[in-house]
Short mmCIF file of C-alpha atoms and ligand atoms in Angstrom, two decimals:
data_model
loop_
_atom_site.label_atom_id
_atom_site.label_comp_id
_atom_site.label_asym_id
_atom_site.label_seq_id
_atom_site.Cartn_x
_atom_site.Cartn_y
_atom_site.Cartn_z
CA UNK S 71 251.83 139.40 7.18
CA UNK S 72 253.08 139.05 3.49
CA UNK S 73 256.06 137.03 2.05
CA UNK S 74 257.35 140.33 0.69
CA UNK S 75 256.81 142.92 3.39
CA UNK S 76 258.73 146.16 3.65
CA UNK S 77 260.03 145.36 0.01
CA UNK S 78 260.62 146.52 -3.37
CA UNK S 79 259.71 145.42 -6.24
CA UNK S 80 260.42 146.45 -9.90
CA UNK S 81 258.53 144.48 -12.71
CA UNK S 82 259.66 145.05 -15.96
CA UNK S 83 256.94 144.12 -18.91
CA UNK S 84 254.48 144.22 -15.47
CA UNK S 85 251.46 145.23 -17.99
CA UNK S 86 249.01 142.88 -20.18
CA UNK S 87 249.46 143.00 -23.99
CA UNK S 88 246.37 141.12 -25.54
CA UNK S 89 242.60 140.81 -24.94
CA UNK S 90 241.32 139.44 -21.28
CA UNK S 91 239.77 136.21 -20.95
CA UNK S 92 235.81 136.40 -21.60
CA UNK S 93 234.21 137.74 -18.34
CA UNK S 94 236.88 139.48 -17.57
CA UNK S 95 237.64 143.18 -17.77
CA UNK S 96 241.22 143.56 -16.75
CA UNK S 97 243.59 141.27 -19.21
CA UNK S 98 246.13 139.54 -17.07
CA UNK S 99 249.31 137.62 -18.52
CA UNK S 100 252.22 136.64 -16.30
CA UNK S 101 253.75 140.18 -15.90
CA UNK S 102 250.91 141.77 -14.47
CA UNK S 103 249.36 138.67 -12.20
CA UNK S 104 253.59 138.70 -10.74
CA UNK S 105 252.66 142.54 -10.14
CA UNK S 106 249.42 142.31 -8.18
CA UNK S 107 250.69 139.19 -6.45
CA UNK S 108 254.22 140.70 -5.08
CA UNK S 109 251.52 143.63 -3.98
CA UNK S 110 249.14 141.57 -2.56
CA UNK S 111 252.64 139.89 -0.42
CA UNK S 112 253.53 143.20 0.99
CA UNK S 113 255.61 144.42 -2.05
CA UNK S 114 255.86 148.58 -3.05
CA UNK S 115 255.64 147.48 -6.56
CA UNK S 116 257.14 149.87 -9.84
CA UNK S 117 255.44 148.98 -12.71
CA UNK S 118 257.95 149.35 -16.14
CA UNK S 119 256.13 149.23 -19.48
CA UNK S 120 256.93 150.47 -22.52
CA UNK S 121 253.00 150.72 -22.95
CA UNK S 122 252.73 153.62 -20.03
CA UNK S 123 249.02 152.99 -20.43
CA UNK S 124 249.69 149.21 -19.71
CA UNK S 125 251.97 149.64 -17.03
CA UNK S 126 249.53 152.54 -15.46
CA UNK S 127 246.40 149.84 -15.62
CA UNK S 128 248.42 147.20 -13.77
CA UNK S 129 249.50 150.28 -11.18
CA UNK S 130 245.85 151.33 -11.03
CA UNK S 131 244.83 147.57 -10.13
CA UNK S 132 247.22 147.42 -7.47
CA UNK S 133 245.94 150.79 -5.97
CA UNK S 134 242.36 149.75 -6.21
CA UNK S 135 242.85 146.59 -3.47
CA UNK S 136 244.88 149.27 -1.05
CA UNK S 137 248.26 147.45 -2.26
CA UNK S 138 251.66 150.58 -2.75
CA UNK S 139 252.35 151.08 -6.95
CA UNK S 140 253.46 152.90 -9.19
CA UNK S 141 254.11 153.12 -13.30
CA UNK S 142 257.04 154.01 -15.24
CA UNK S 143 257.20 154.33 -19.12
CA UNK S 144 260.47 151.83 -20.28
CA UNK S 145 261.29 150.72 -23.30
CA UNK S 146 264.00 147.95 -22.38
CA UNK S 147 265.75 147.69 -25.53
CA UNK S 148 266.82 150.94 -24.89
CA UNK S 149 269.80 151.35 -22.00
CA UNK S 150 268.82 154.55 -21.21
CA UNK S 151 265.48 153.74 -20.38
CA UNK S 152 266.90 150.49 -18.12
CA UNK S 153 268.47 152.68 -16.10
CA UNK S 154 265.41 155.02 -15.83
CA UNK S 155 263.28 152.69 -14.31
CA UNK S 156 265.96 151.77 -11.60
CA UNK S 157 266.25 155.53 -10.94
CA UNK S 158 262.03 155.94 -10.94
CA UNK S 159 262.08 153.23 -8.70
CA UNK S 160 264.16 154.47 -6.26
CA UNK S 161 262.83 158.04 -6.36
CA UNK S 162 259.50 156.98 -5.61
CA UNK S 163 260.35 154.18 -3.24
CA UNK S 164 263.68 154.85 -1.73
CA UNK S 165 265.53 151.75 -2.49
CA UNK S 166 265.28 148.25 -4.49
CA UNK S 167 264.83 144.90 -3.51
CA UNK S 168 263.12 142.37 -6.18
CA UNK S 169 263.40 142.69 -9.97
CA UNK S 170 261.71 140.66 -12.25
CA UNK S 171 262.47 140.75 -15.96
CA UNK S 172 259.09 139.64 -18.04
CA UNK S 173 259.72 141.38 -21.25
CA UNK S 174 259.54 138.45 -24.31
CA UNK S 175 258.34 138.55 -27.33
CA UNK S 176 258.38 136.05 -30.17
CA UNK S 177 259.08 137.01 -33.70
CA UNK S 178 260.80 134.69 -36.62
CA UNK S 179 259.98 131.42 -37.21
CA UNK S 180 262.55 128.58 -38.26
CA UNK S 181 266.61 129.43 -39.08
CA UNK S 182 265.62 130.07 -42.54
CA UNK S 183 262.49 132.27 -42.13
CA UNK S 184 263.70 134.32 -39.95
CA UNK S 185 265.45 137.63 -41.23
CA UNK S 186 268.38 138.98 -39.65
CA UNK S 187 265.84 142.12 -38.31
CA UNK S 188 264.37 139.71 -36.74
CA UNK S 189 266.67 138.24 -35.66
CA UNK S 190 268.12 141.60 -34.11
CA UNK S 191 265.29 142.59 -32.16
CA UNK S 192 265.10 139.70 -30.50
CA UNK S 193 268.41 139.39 -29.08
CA UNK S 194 267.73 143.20 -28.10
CA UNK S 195 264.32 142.56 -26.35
CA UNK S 196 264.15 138.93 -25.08
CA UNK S 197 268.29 139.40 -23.81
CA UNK S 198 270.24 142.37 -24.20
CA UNK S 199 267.64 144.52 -22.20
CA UNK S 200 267.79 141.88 -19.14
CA UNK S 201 271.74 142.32 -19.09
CA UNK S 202 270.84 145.69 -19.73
CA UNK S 203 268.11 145.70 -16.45
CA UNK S 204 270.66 143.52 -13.96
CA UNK S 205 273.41 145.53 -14.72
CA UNK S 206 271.71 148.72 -13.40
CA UNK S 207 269.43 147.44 -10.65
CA UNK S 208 272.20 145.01 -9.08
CA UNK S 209 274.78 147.59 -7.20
CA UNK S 210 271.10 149.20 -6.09
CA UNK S 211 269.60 145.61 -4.82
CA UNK S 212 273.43 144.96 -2.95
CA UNK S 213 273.30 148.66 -1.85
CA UNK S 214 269.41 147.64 -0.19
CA UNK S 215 271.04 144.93 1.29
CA UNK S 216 270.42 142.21 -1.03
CA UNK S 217 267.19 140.77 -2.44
CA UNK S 218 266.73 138.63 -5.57
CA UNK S 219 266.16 138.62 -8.83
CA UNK S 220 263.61 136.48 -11.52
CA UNK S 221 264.27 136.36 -15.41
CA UNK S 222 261.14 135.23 -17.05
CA UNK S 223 262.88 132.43 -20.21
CA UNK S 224 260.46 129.14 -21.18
CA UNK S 225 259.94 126.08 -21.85
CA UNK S 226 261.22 127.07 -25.33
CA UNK S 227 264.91 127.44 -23.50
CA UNK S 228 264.66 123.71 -23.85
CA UNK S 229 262.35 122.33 -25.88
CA UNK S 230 262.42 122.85 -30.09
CA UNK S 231 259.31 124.13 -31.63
CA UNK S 232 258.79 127.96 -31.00
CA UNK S 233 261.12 129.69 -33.98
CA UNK S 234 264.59 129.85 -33.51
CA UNK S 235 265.36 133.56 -31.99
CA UNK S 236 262.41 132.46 -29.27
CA UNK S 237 264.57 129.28 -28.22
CA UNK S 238 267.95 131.06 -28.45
CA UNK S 239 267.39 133.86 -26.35
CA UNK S 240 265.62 131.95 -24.09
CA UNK S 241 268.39 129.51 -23.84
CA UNK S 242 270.96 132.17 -23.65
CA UNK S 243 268.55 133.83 -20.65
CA UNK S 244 269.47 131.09 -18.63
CA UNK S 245 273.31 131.38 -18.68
CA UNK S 246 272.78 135.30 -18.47
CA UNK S 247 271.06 134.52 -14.79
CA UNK S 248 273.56 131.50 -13.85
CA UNK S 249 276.64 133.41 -14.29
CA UNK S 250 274.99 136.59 -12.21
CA UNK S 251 273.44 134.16 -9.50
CA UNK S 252 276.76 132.87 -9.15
CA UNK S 253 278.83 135.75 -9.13
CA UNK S 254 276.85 137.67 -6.73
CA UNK S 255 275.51 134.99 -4.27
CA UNK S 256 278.18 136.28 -2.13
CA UNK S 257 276.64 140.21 -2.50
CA UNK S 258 273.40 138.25 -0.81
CA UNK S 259 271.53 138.70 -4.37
CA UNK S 260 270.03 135.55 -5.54
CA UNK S 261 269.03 134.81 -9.21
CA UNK S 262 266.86 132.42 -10.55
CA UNK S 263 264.83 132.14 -13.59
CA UNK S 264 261.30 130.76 -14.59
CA UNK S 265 260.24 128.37 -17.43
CA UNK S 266 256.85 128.61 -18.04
CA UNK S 267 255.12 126.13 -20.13
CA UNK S 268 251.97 126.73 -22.22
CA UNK S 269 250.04 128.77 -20.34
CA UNK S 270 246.71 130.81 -21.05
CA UNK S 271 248.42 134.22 -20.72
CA UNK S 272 247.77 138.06 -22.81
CA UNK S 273 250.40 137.39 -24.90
CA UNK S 274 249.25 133.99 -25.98
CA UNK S 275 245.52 135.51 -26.16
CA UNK S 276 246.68 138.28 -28.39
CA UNK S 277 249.74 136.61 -31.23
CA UNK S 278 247.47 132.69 -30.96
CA UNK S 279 243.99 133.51 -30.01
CA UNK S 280 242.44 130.80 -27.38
CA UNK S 281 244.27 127.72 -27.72
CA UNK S 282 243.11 125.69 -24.99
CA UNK S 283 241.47 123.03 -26.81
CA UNK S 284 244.21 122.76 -29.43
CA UNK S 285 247.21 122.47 -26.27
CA UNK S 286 245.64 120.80 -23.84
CA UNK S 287 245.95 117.36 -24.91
CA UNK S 288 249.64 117.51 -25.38
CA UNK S 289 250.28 118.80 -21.91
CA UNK S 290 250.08 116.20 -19.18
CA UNK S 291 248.32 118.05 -16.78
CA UNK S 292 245.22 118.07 -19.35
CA UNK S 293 245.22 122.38 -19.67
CA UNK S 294 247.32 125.22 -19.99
CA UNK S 295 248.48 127.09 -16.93
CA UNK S 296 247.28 130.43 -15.79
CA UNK S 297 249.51 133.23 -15.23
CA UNK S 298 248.60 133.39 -11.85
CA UNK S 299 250.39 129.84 -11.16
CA UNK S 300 253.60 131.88 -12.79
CA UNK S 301 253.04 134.75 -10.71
CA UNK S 302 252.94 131.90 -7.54
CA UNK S 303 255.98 130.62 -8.67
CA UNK S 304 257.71 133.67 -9.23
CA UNK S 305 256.67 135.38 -5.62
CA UNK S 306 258.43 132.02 -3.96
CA UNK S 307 261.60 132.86 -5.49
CA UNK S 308 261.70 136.11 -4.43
CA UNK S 309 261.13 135.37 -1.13
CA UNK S 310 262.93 134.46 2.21
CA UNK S 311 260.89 130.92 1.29
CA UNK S 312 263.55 130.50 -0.95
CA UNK S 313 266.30 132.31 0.33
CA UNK S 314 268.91 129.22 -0.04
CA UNK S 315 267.93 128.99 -3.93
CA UNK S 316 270.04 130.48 -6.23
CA UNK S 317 271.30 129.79 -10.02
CA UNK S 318 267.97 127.47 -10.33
CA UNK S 319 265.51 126.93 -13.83
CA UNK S 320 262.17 126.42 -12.11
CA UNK S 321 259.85 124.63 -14.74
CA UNK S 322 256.33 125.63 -14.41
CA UNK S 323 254.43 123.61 -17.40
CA UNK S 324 252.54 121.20 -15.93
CA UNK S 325 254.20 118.22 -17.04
CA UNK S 326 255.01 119.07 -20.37
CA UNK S 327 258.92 118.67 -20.47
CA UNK S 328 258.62 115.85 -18.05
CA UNK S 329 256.19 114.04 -20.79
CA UNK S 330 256.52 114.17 -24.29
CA UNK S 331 257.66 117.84 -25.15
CA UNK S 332 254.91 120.60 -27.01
CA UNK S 333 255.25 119.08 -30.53
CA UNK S 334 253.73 115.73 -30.15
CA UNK S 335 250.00 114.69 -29.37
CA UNK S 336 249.40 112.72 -26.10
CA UNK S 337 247.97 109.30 -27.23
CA UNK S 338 247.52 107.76 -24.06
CA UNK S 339 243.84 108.42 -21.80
CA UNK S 340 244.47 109.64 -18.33
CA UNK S 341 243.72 105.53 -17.59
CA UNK S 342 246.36 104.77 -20.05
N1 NAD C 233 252.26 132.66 -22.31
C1 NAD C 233 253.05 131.66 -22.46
O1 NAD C 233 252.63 130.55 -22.86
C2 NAD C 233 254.51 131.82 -22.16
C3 NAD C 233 255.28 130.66 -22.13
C4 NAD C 233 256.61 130.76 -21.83
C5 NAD C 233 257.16 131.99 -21.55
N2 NAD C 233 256.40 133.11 -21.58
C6 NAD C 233 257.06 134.38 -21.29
O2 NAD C 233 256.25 135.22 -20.46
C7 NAD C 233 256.59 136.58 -20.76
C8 NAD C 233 255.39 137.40 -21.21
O3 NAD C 233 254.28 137.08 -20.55
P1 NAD C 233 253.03 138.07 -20.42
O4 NAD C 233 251.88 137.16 -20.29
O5 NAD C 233 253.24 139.03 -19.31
O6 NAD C 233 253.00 138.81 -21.86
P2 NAD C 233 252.53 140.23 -22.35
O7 NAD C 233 253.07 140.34 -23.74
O8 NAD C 233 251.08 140.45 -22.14
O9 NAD C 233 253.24 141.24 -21.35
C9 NAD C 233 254.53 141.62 -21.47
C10 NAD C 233 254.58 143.13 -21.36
O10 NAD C 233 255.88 143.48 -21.82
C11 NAD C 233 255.77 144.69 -22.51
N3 NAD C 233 256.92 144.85 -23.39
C12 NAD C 233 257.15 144.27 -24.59
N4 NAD C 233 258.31 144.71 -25.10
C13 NAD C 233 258.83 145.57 -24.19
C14 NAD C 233 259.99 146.36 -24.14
N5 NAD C 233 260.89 146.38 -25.14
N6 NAD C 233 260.23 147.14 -23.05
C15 NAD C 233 259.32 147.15 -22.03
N7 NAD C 233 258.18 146.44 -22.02
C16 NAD C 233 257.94 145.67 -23.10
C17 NAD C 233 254.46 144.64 -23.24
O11 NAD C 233 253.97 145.94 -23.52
C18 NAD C 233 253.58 143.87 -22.26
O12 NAD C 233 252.78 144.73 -21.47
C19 NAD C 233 257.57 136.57 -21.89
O13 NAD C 233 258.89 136.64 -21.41
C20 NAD C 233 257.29 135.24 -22.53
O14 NAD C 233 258.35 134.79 -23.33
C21 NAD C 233 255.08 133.04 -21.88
#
Protein backbone atom coordinates (compact mmCIF):
# COMPACT_ATOMS: atom_id res chain seq x y z
CA UNK A 1 0.00 0.00 0.00
CA UNK A 2 1.47 3.49 -0.97
CA UNK A 3 1.59 6.80 1.05
CA UNK A 4 -0.33 8.36 -1.82
CA UNK A 5 -2.97 5.87 -2.89
CA UNK A 6 -6.13 6.76 -4.75
CA UNK A 7 -4.47 10.29 -5.31
CA UNK A 8 -3.63 12.97 -7.61
CA UNK A 9 -0.86 14.42 -8.34
CA UNK A 10 0.13 17.39 -10.62
CA UNK A 11 3.94 18.18 -10.96
CA UNK A 12 4.72 21.20 -12.52
CA UNK A 13 8.54 21.41 -14.06
CA UNK A 14 8.09 17.26 -13.42
CA UNK A 15 10.75 16.78 -16.46
CA UNK A 16 14.79 16.77 -16.40
CA UNK A 17 16.53 19.74 -18.08
CA UNK A 18 20.35 18.79 -18.34
CA UNK A 19 22.50 15.72 -19.12
CA UNK A 20 22.05 12.38 -16.77
CA UNK A 21 24.65 11.33 -14.51
CA UNK A 22 27.33 8.95 -16.34
CA UNK A 23 25.75 5.43 -16.50
CA UNK A 24 22.70 6.63 -16.64
CA UNK A 25 20.23 6.98 -19.49
CA UNK A 26 17.27 8.78 -18.09
CA UNK A 27 18.48 12.39 -16.52
CA UNK A 28 16.74 12.86 -13.24
CA UNK A 29 16.69 16.29 -11.23
CA UNK A 30 14.24 16.90 -8.39
CA UNK A 31 11.08 17.39 -10.57
CA UNK A 32 11.12 14.24 -12.20
CA UNK A 33 12.59 11.83 -9.16
CA UNK A 34 9.18 13.81 -7.05
CA UNK A 35 7.23 12.39 -10.24
CA UNK A 36 8.26 8.74 -10.28
CA UNK A 37 8.31 8.72 -6.49
CA UNK A 38 4.54 10.14 -5.87
CA UNK A 39 3.92 7.19 -8.70
CA UNK A 40 5.76 4.69 -7.18
CA UNK A 41 3.40 5.84 -3.61
CA UNK A 42 0.20 5.19 -5.36
CA UNK A 43 -0.09 8.68 -7.02
CA UNK A 44 -2.06 9.18 -10.80
CA UNK A 45 0.62 11.57 -11.59
CA UNK A 46 0.15 14.71 -14.52
CA UNK A 47 3.27 15.58 -15.71
CA UNK A 48 3.42 19.73 -16.72
CA UNK A 49 6.43 20.78 -18.78
CA UNK A 50 6.91 23.35 -20.92
CA UNK A 51 9.41 20.84 -22.69
CA UNK A 52 6.32 18.35 -23.81
CA UNK A 53 9.17 16.05 -24.77
CA UNK A 54 10.50 16.36 -21.12
CA UNK A 55 7.40 16.07 -19.44
CA UNK A 56 6.37 12.99 -21.94
CA UNK A 57 9.91 11.11 -20.90
CA UNK A 58 9.17 11.49 -17.19
CA UNK A 59 5.33 10.18 -18.14
CA UNK A 60 6.87 7.39 -20.20
CA UNK A 61 9.15 6.37 -17.07
CA UNK A 62 6.30 6.22 -14.89
CA UNK A 63 4.35 3.97 -17.40
CA UNK A 64 7.27 1.68 -17.91
CA UNK A 65 7.25 0.40 -13.89
CA UNK A 66 3.15 -0.08 -14.27
CA UNK A 67 2.79 3.33 -12.16
CA UNK A 68 -0.80 5.81 -13.76
CA UNK A 69 0.80 9.19 -15.85
CA UNK A 70 0.32 11.37 -17.99
CA UNK A 71 2.05 14.68 -19.82
CA UNK A 72 0.82 18.04 -20.43
CA UNK A 73 2.68 20.83 -22.41
CA UNK A 74 2.74 24.19 -19.76
CA UNK A 75 4.53 26.98 -19.96
CA UNK A 76 3.94 28.51 -16.33
CA UNK A 77 4.75 31.98 -16.95
CA UNK A 78 1.90 32.00 -18.95
CA UNK A 79 -1.75 32.06 -16.91
CA UNK A 80 -3.40 30.53 -19.51
CA UNK A 81 -1.35 27.64 -19.63
CA UNK A 82 -1.61 27.38 -15.44
CA UNK A 83 -4.93 26.88 -15.75
CA UNK A 84 -4.54 24.32 -18.61
CA UNK A 85 -2.75 21.94 -16.75
CA UNK A 86 -5.35 22.04 -13.82
CA UNK A 87 -8.03 21.45 -16.49
CA UNK A 88 -5.69 18.42 -18.29
CA UNK A 89 -5.41 17.13 -15.02
CA UNK A 90 -8.73 16.79 -14.20
CA UNK A 91 -9.89 15.60 -17.62
CA UNK A 92 -7.66 12.80 -17.57
CA UNK A 93 -7.89 12.00 -13.89
CA UNK A 94 -11.14 13.26 -12.59
CA UNK A 95 -10.09 15.38 -9.77
CA UNK A 96 -6.84 16.91 -7.91
CA UNK A 97 -5.20 16.21 -4.88
CA UNK A 98 -1.24 17.08 -4.63
CA UNK A 99 0.49 19.89 -6.55
CA UNK A 100 3.93 20.46 -6.52
CA UNK A 101 5.45 23.59 -8.03
CA UNK A 102 9.29 22.73 -9.26
CA UNK A 103 9.68 25.26 -11.93
CA UNK A 104 13.14 27.54 -11.01
CA UNK A 105 15.48 28.78 -12.89
CA UNK A 106 18.44 31.01 -12.13
CA UNK A 107 19.40 33.89 -14.30
CA UNK A 108 21.28 37.35 -13.14
CA UNK A 109 23.97 37.47 -11.03
CA UNK A 110 24.59 40.29 -8.30
CA UNK A 111 22.08 43.67 -7.96
CA UNK A 112 24.22 45.32 -10.41
CA UNK A 113 24.65 42.62 -13.11
CA UNK A 114 21.55 41.77 -13.36
CA UNK A 115 19.30 43.61 -16.05
CA UNK A 116 15.87 44.48 -15.40
CA UNK A 117 14.90 41.45 -18.24
CA UNK A 118 16.31 39.53 -16.07
CA UNK A 119 15.14 40.54 -13.56
CA UNK A 120 11.49 40.19 -15.09
CA UNK A 121 11.58 36.73 -15.99
CA UNK A 122 12.43 35.69 -12.93
CA UNK A 123 9.81 37.08 -10.87
CA UNK A 124 7.52 35.58 -13.77
CA UNK A 125 9.00 31.99 -13.63
CA UNK A 126 10.47 31.30 -10.15
CA UNK A 127 6.97 33.32 -8.51
CA UNK A 128 4.31 34.71 -10.43
CA UNK A 129 3.58 31.27 -12.18
CA UNK A 130 3.31 29.48 -8.56
CA UNK A 131 0.62 32.22 -7.52
CA UNK A 132 -0.40 31.73 -10.88
CA UNK A 133 -0.55 27.49 -10.34
CA UNK A 134 -2.23 27.76 -6.52
CA UNK A 135 -4.64 30.07 -7.56
CA UNK A 136 -6.14 27.66 -10.14
CA UNK A 137 -5.53 24.23 -8.63
CA UNK A 138 -6.70 25.32 -4.97
CA UNK A 139 -10.78 25.61 -5.31
CA UNK A 140 -10.06 22.08 -7.40
CA UNK A 141 -7.79 20.45 -4.40
CA UNK A 142 -10.80 21.92 -1.68
CA UNK A 143 -13.43 20.73 -4.24
CA UNK A 144 -11.39 16.90 -4.00
CA UNK A 145 -11.65 17.26 -0.54
CA UNK A 146 -8.45 18.69 0.40
CA UNK A 147 -4.88 17.50 -0.19
CA UNK A 148 -1.65 19.56 -0.04
CA UNK A 149 0.49 21.42 -1.73
CA UNK A 150 4.74 21.68 -2.11
CA UNK A 151 6.54 24.87 -3.56
CA UNK A 152 10.01 23.89 -4.49
CA UNK A 153 12.28 27.58 -3.04
CA UNK A 154 16.16 26.84 -1.64
CA UNK A 155 18.59 27.21 0.37
CA UNK A 156 19.15 30.45 -1.59
CA UNK A 157 15.69 31.77 0.23
CA UNK A 158 18.15 32.17 3.03
CA UNK A 159 21.46 32.07 2.43
CA UNK A 160 23.44 35.01 0.09
CA UNK A 161 25.46 33.76 -2.74
CA UNK A 162 23.25 32.60 -5.76
CA UNK A 163 22.48 36.18 -7.74
CA UNK A 164 20.01 38.31 -6.44
CA UNK A 165 16.59 37.47 -8.51
CA UNK A 166 17.53 33.57 -7.39
CA UNK A 167 17.44 34.66 -3.56
CA UNK A 168 14.49 37.06 -3.94
CA UNK A 169 12.08 34.95 -5.46
CA UNK A 170 13.00 32.28 -3.48
CA UNK A 171 12.56 34.30 -0.40
CA UNK A 172 9.37 35.75 -1.59
CA UNK A 173 8.26 31.79 -2.41
CA UNK A 174 8.14 31.29 1.07
CA UNK A 175 5.66 34.02 2.16
CA UNK A 176 3.63 33.16 -1.14
CA UNK A 177 3.11 29.44 0.59
CA UNK A 178 2.78 30.82 4.36
CA UNK A 179 0.05 33.15 3.67
CA UNK A 180 -1.89 30.24 1.45
CA UNK A 181 -1.05 27.47 4.14
CA UNK A 182 -2.54 29.69 6.51
CA UNK A 183 -5.46 30.89 4.89
CA UNK A 184 -6.66 27.64 3.74
CA UNK A 185 -5.66 25.21 6.59
CA UNK A 186 -9.21 25.50 7.45
CA UNK A 187 -10.30 24.32 3.53
CA UNK A 188 -8.13 21.00 4.77
CA UNK A 189 -5.29 22.12 2.12
CA UNK A 190 -1.93 22.16 3.64
CA UNK A 191 1.12 24.07 2.21
CA UNK A 192 4.54 23.67 2.79
CA UNK A 193 7.61 24.38 0.91
CA UNK A 194 11.10 22.69 0.36
CA UNK A 195 14.67 24.13 0.63
CA UNK A 196 16.94 22.12 -1.02
CA UNK A 197 20.56 22.58 -0.55
CA UNK A 198 23.29 21.75 -3.10
CA UNK A 199 22.28 18.88 -4.58
CA UNK A 200 23.54 16.82 -7.72
CA UNK A 201 20.37 17.50 -9.77
CA UNK A 202 19.73 18.16 -14.09
CA UNK A 203 19.65 21.55 -13.60
CA UNK A 204 22.90 21.78 -11.71
CA UNK A 205 24.40 19.12 -14.34
CA UNK A 206 23.34 21.26 -17.22
CA UNK A 207 23.98 25.56 -16.09
CA UNK A 208 27.46 24.11 -13.55
CA UNK A 209 28.60 20.90 -15.00
CA UNK A 210 29.64 18.21 -12.12
CA UNK A 211 30.46 20.02 -9.11
CA UNK A 212 30.82 17.47 -6.61
CA UNK A 213 34.34 17.82 -5.85
CA UNK A 214 34.26 21.62 -5.87
CA UNK A 215 30.85 21.57 -3.13
CA UNK A 216 31.43 18.90 -1.20
CA UNK A 217 33.79 20.18 1.23
CA UNK A 218 31.70 23.12 2.18
CA UNK A 219 28.66 21.03 2.93
CA UNK A 220 28.77 19.22 6.24
CA UNK A 221 27.48 16.12 5.22
CA UNK A 222 30.78 15.71 2.94
CA UNK A 223 28.49 15.55 -0.73
CA UNK A 224 25.77 17.02 -2.46
CA UNK A 225 22.31 15.54 -2.19
CA UNK A 226 20.52 13.59 -4.81
CA UNK A 227 17.25 14.54 -6.06
CA UNK A 228 15.86 11.52 -4.96
CA UNK A 229 16.41 12.62 -1.12
CA UNK A 230 14.18 15.86 -2.41
CA UNK A 231 11.74 13.76 -3.99
CA UNK A 232 11.68 11.73 -0.25
CA UNK A 233 11.17 14.79 1.34
CA UNK A 234 8.70 16.14 -0.81
CA UNK A 235 6.37 12.73 -0.91
CA UNK A 236 6.30 13.12 3.21
CA UNK A 237 4.72 16.37 2.93
CA UNK A 238 2.23 15.41 0.79
CA UNK A 239 1.18 12.77 2.71
CA UNK A 240 -1.24 11.80 5.61
CA UNK A 241 2.53 11.30 7.37
CA UNK A 242 2.37 14.79 7.62
CA UNK A 243 -1.04 15.69 7.68
CA UNK A 244 -0.67 18.09 10.95
CA UNK A 245 2.20 20.12 9.00
CA UNK A 246 1.32 23.10 7.47
CA UNK A 247 3.03 26.70 6.73
CA UNK A 248 6.56 24.75 7.33
CA UNK A 249 10.29 25.50 5.30
CA UNK A 250 11.68 21.97 5.35
CA UNK A 251 15.56 22.31 4.80
CA UNK A 252 16.96 19.49 2.90
CA UNK A 253 20.92 20.41 2.52
CA UNK A 254 22.63 18.26 4.50
CA UNK A 255 23.93 20.47 7.01
CA UNK A 256 24.78 23.30 5.06
CA UNK A 257 22.67 26.18 6.71
CA UNK A 258 23.13 24.53 10.02
CA UNK A 259 27.15 24.87 9.39
CA UNK A 260 28.80 27.54 7.80
CA UNK A 261 26.49 28.63 4.80
CA UNK A 262 27.62 27.72 0.73
CA UNK A 263 30.22 30.56 0.47
CA UNK A 264 32.84 29.51 2.86
CA UNK A 265 35.28 26.41 2.77
CA UNK A 266 34.97 23.88 5.67
CA UNK A 267 38.41 23.95 7.45
CA UNK A 268 37.83 21.56 10.00
CA UNK A 269 38.45 17.31 9.23
CA UNK A 270 35.47 15.23 10.04
CA UNK A 271 37.86 14.54 13.48
CA UNK A 272 38.03 18.20 13.88
N1 LIG B 1 19.79 21.48 -7.89
C1 LIG B 1 19.96 22.24 -6.86
O1 LIG B 1 21.07 22.32 -6.29
C2 LIG B 1 18.81 23.05 -6.35
C3 LIG B 1 18.99 23.68 -5.12
C4 LIG B 1 17.95 24.40 -4.61
C5 LIG B 1 16.76 24.49 -5.28
N2 LIG B 1 16.60 23.88 -6.48
C6 LIG B 1 15.32 24.03 -7.16
O2 LIG B 1 14.88 22.80 -7.74
C7 LIG B 1 14.06 23.12 -8.87
C8 LIG B 1 14.57 22.52 -10.17
O3 LIG B 1 15.07 21.29 -9.99
P1 LIG B 1 15.20 20.22 -11.17
O4 LIG B 1 16.35 19.40 -10.77
O5 LIG B 1 13.91 19.52 -11.38
O6 LIG B 1 15.59 21.14 -12.45
P2 LIG B 1 15.33 21.03 -14.00
O7 LIG B 1 15.71 22.37 -14.53
O8 LIG B 1 15.98 19.83 -14.59
O9 LIG B 1 13.78 20.74 -14.11
C9 LIG B 1 12.84 21.70 -14.04
C10 LIG B 1 11.89 21.54 -15.20
O10 LIG B 1 11.15 22.75 -15.25
C11 LIG B 1 10.90 23.04 -16.59
N3 LIG B 1 10.59 24.46 -16.73
C12 LIG B 1 11.44 25.51 -16.73
N4 LIG B 1 10.76 26.65 -16.91
C13 LIG B 1 9.45 26.31 -17.02
C14 LIG B 1 8.27 27.03 -17.23
N5 LIG B 1 8.26 28.36 -17.40
N6 LIG B 1 7.08 26.36 -17.28
C15 LIG B 1 7.07 25.01 -17.14
N7 LIG B 1 8.17 24.26 -16.96
C16 LIG B 1 9.34 24.91 -16.90
C17 LIG B 1 12.13 22.62 -17.34
O11 LIG B 1 11.85 22.35 -18.71
C18 LIG B 1 12.56 21.38 -16.57
O12 LIG B 1 12.13 20.19 -17.18
C19 LIG B 1 14.08 24.62 -9.05
O13 LIG B 1 12.97 25.21 -8.42
C20 LIG B 1 15.37 24.98 -8.34
O14 LIG B 1 15.41 26.33 -7.97
C21 LIG B 1 17.61 23.15 -7.02
Amino acid sequence: MGRLDGKVALIVGGGADGPPNPGETLSIGNGRATAIMCAREGAAVMVADKNPTLAHETASAIRAEEGRADSVAADVSKEDDCRRAVEETERRFGKLNLLVNNVGIAVGRSLLNTTIDEFNLMYEVNLRSHFLMMRYALPEIVKAGGGAIVNVSSVAAILAGSGIAYEATKAALLGLSRSVAVRHARDNVRVNTILPGLINSSMVRREIGDREERVAPRIPMGRQGTPWEIAKAIVFLLSDDASYITGIQLIVDGGITAGEGMRRRSTQSSSG
